[in-house]
Short mmCIF file of C-alpha atoms and ligand atoms in Angstrom, two decimals:
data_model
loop_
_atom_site.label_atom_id
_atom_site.label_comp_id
_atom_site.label_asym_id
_atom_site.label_seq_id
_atom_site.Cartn_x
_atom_site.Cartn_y
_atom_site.Cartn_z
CA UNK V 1 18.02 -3.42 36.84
CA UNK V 2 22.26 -4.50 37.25
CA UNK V 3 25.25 -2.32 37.31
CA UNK V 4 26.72 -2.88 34.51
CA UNK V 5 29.81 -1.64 31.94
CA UNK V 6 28.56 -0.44 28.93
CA UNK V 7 31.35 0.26 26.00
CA UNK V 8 30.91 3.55 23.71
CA UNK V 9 30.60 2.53 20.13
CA UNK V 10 29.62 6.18 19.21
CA UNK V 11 29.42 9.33 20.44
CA UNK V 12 28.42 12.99 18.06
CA UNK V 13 26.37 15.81 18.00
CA UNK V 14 23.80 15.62 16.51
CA UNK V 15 22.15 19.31 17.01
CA UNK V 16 23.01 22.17 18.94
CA UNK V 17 24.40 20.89 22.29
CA UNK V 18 23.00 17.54 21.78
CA UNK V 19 24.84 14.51 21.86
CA UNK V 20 23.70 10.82 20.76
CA UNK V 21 25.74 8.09 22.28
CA UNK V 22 25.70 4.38 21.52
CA UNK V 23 26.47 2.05 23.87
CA UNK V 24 27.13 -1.49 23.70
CA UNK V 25 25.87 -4.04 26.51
CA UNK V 26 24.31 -7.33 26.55
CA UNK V 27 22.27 -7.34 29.44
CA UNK V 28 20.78 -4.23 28.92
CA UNK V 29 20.14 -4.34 25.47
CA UNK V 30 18.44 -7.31 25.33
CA UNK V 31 15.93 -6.46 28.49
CA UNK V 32 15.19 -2.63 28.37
CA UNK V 33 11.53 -1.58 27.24
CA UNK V 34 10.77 1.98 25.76
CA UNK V 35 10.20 4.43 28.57
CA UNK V 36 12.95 3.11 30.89
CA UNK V 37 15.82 4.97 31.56
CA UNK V 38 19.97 4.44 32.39
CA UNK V 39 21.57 5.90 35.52
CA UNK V 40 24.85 6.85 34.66
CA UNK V 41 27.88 7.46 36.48
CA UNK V 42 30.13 10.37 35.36
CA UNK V 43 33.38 10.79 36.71
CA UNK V 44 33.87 13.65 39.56
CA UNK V 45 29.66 13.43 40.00
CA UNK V 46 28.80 11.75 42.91
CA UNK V 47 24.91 11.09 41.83
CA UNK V 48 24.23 9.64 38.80
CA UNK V 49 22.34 11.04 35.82
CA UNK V 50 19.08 9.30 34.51
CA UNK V 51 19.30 9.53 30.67
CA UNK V 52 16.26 7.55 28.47
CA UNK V 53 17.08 5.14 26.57
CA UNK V 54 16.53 6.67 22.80
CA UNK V 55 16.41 3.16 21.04
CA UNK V 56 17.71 -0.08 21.03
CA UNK V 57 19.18 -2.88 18.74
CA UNK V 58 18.80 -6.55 20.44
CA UNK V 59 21.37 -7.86 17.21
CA UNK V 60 23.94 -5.81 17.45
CA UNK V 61 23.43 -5.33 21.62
CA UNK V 62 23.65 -1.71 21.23
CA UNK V 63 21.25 0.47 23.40
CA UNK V 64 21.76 4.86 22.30
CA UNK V 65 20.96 7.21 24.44
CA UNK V 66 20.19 11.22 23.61
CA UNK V 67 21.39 13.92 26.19
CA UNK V 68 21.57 17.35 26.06
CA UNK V 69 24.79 19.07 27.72
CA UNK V 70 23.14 21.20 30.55
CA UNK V 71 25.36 21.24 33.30
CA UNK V 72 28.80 19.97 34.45
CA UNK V 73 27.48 15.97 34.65
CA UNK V 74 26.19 15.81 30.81
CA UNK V 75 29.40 18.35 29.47
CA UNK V 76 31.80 16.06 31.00
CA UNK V 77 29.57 12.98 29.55
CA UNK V 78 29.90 14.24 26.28
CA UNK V 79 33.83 14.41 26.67
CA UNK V 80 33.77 10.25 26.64
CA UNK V 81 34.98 9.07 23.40
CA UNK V 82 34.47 5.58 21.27
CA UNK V 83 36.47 2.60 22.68
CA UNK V 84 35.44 4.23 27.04
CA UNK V 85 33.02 2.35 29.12
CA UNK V 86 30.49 3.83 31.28
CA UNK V 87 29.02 2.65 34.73
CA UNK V 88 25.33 2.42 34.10
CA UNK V 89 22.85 1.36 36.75
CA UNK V 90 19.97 -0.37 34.02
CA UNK V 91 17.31 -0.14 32.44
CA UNK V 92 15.30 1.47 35.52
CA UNK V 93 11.84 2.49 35.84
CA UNK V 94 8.82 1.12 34.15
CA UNK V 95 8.31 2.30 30.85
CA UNK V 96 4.97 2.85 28.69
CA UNK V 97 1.83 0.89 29.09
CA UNK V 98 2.23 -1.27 25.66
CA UNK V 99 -1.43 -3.33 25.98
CA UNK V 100 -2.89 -0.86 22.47
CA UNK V 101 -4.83 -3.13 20.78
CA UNK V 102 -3.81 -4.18 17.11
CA UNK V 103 -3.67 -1.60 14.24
CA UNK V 104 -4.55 1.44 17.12
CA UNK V 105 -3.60 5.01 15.68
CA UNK V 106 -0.74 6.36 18.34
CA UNK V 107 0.05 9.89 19.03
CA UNK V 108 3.37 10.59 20.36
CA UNK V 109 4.26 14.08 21.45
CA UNK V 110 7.91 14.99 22.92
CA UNK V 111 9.60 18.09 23.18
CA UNK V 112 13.22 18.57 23.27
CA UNK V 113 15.22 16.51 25.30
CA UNK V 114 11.99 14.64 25.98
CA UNK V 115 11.67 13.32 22.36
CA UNK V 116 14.51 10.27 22.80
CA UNK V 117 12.76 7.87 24.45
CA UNK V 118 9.95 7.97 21.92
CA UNK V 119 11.64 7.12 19.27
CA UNK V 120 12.26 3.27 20.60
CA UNK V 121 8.84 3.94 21.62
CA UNK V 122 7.78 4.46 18.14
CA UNK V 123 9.92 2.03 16.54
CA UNK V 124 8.17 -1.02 18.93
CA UNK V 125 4.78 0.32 18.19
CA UNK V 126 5.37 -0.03 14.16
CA UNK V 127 6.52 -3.40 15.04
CA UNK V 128 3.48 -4.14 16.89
CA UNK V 129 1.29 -2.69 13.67
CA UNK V 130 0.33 -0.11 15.13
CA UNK V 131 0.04 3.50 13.37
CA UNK V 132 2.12 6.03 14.78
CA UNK V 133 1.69 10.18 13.95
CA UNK V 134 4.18 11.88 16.16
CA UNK V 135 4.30 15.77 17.18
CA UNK V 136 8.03 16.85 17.64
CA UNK V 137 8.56 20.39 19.37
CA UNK V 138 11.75 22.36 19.60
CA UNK V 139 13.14 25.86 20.40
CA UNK V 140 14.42 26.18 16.98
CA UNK V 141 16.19 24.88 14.17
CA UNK V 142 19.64 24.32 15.77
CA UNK V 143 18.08 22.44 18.15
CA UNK V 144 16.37 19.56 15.98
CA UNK V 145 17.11 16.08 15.69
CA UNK V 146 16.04 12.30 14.52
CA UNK V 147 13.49 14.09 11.83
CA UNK V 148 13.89 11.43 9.53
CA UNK V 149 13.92 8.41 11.78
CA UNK V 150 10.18 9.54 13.02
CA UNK V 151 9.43 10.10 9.36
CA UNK V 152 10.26 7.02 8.31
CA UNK V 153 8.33 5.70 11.30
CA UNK V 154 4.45 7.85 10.07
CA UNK V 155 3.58 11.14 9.70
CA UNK V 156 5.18 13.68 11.79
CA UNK V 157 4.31 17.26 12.24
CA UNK V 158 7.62 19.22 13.53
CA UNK V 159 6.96 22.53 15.54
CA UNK V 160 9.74 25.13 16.60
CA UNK V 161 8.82 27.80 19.28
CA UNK V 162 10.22 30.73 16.41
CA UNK V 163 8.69 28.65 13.62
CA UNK V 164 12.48 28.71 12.07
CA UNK V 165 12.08 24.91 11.82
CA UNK V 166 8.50 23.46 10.74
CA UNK V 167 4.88 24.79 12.26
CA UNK V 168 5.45 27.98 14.67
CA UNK V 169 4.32 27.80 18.05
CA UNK V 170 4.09 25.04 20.50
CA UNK V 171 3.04 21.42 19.90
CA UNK V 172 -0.11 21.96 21.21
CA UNK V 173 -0.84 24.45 18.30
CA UNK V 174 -0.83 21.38 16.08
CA UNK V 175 -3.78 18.94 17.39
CA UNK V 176 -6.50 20.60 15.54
CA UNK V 177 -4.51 19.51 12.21
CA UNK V 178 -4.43 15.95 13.69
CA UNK V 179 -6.63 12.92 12.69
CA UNK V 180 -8.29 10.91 15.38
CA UNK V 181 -6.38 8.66 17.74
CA UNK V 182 -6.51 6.29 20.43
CA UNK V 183 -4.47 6.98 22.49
CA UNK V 184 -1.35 9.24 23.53
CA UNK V 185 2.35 9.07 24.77
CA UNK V 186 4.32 12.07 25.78
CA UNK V 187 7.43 13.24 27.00
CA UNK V 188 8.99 16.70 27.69
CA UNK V 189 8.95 19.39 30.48
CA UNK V 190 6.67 20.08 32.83
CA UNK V 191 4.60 23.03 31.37
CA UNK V 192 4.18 21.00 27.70
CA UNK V 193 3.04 17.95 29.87
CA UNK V 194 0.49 20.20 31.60
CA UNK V 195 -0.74 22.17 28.32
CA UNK V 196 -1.64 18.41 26.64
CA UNK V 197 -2.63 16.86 29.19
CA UNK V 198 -5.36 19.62 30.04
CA UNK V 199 -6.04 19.71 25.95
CA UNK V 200 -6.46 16.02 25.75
CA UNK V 201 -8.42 14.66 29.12
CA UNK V 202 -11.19 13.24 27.07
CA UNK V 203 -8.25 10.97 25.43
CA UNK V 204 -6.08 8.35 27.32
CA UNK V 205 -2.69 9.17 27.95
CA UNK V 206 0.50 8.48 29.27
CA UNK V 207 2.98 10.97 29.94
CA UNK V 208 7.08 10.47 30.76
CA UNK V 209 8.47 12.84 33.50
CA UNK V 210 12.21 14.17 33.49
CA UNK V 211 12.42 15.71 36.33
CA UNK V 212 15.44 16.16 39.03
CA UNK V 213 16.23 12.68 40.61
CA UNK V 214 19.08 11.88 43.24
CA UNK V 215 19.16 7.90 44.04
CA UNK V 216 17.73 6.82 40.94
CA UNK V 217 16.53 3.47 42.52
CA UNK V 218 13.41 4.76 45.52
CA UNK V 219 15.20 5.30 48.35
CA UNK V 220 15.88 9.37 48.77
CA UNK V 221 12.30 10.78 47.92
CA UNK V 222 14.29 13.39 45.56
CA UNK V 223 11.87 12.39 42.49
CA UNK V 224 8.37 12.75 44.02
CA UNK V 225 5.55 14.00 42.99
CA UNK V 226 1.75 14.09 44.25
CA UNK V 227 -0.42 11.82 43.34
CA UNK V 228 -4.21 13.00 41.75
CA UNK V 229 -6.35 11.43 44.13
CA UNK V 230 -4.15 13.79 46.81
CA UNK V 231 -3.12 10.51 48.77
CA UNK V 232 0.42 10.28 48.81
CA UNK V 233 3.09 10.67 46.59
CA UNK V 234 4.96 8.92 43.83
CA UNK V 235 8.15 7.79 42.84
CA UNK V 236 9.36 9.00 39.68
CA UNK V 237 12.48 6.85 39.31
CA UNK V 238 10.33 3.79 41.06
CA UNK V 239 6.88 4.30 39.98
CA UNK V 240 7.58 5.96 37.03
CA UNK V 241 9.14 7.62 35.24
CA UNK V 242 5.68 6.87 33.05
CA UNK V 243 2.99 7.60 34.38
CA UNK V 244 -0.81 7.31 33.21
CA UNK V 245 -1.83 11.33 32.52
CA UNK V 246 -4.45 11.29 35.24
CA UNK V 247 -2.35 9.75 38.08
CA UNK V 248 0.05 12.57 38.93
CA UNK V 249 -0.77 16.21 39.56
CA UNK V 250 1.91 17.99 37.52
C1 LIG K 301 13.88 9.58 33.77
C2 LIG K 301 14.70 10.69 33.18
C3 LIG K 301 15.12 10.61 31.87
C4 LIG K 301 15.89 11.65 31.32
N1 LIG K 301 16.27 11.51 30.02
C5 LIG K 301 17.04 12.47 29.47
C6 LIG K 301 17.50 12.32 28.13
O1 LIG K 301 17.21 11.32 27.45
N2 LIG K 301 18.30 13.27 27.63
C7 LIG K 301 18.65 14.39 28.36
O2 LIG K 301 19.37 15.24 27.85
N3 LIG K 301 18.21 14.56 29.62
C8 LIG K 301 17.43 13.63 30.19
N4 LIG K 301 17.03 13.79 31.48
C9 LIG K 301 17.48 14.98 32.21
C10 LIG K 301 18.93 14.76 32.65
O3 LIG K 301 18.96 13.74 33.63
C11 LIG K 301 19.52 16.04 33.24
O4 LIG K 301 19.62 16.99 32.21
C12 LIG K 301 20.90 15.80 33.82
O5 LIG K 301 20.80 14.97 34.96
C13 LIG K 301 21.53 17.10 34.21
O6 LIG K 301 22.79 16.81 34.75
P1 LIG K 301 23.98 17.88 34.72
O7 LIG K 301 25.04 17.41 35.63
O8 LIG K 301 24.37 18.16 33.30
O9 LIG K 301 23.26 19.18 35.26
P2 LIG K 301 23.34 19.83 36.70
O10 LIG K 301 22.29 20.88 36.71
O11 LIG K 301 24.74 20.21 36.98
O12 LIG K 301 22.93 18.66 37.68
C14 LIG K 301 22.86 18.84 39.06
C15 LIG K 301 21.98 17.82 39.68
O13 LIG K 301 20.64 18.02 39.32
C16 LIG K 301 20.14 16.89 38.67
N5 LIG K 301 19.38 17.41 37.56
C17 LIG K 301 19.49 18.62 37.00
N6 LIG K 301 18.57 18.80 36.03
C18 LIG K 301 17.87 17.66 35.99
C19 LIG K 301 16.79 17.22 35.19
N7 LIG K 301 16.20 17.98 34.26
N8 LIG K 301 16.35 15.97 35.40
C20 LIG K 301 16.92 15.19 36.32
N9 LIG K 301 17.92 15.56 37.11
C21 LIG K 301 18.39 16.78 36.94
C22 LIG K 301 21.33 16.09 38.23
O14 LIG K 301 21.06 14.69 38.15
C23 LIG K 301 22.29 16.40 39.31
O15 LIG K 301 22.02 15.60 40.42
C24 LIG K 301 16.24 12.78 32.08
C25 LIG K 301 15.82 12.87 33.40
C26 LIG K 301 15.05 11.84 33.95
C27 LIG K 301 14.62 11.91 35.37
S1 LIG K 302 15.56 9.50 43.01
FE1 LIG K 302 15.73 8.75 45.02
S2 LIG K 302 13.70 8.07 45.42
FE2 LIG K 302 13.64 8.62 43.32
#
């Protein structure tokens, strides 16, 4: 992980309140893994705000990232325009557990704002032949994005809570129509992360957690959360922010 500069090549919404960003950077492009994350600075904010990286190009140096505008931190993010720069601390965290064995059958599950960082994800994993079938899960239709690019990536089953967009329901309402799998990857909030992993404990899993953060780099104890075996605590922005399904308690 560096500071660094990164320079906007791109930034438009892309669904309702949802902006995708690319940003060009040597450094980072050419060392992050999927499941790590950039801390970004935004002017007037004095903590910075972790943001997954939603793909990567190594050629062209670029790294995007996905963020939803929330609060005052991501509405006054999405104000920074082509030709900027942005202080980034990056790529933190460890990302997802990559050791599947050759032509494994993937599931990837996000929902919302948690769906970015599997798309690089996804895009490594076809490049390691591996098979990927992804679950996407939204609010509704205003709210979708990067249907296509998982599309093009396997099958993918898309879900929106008032069915406007897709299945109906949750993404969880969905596994019975899935074929069998190896293994599992997931990112989204905390009450989806609970529902699968509770549906899926016979299955191995890793899950990505988005939750609030402060220092970003382990040394303010904003991001913990308990560990399984009830020993401890762990670092989301250090330990994580993956994390095997059966290590945390969510
Ligand atoms: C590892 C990681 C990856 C993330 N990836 C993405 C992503 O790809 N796209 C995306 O839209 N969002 C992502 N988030 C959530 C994103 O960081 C928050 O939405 C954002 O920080 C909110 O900032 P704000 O100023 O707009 O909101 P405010 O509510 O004004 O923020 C106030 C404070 O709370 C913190 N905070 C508030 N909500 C969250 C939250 N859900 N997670 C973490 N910190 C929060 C902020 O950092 C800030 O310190 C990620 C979070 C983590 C931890
Ligand atoms: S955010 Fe400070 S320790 Fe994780």
């Amino acid at each position: 992980m560096r500071k660094e500069i990164m320079y906007i090549q791109s930034s438009k919404s892309i669904a309702l309140d949802t902006v995708e960003m690319v940003l060009k950077n040597n450094y980072i492009s050419q060392t992050a893994v999927p499941g790590q994350f950039l801390h970004v600075f935004v002017e007037g904010h004095t903590l910075r705000r972790p943001l997954s990286i939603a793909d990567v190009d190594r050629e062209k140096e670029t790294v995007t990232i996905l963020f939803k505008k929330t609060g005052s931190g991501t509405k006054q993010l999405a104000t920074c325009q082509e030709g900027m720069t942005l202080d980034v601390l990056g790529p933190n965290g460890n990302g997802f557990n990559m050791d599947n064995k050759e032509g494994s059958s993937i599931l990837l599950i996000g929902g919302g704002i948690g769906v970015p960082p599997l798309y690089y994800l996804g895009k490594t994993l076809v490049g390691q032949n591996m098979k990927v079938i992804s679950i996407l899960g939204f609010q509704s239709a205003e709210s979708v994005f990067y249907v296509e690019k998982f599309q093009s990536l396997g099958e993918t089953w898309m879900v929106t809570n008032d069915g406007s967009y897709g299945e109906k329901g949750f993404v969880t309402d969905v596994f019975d129509k899935i074929e069998a799998f190896d293994r599992y990857y997931s990112c989204g909030p905390i009450p989806m992360l609970q529902a699968i992993t509770k549906k899926l404990e016979h299955k191995q899993g890793y899950i990505s957690l988005e939750e609030r953060m402060g220092c970003g780099v382990g040394a303010c104890l904003a991001c913990v959360i308990p560990k399984a075996n009830n020993r401890g605590y762990k670092k989301i922005c250090k330990d994580g922010p993956v994390f095997h399904a059966k290590e945390v308690t969510l």
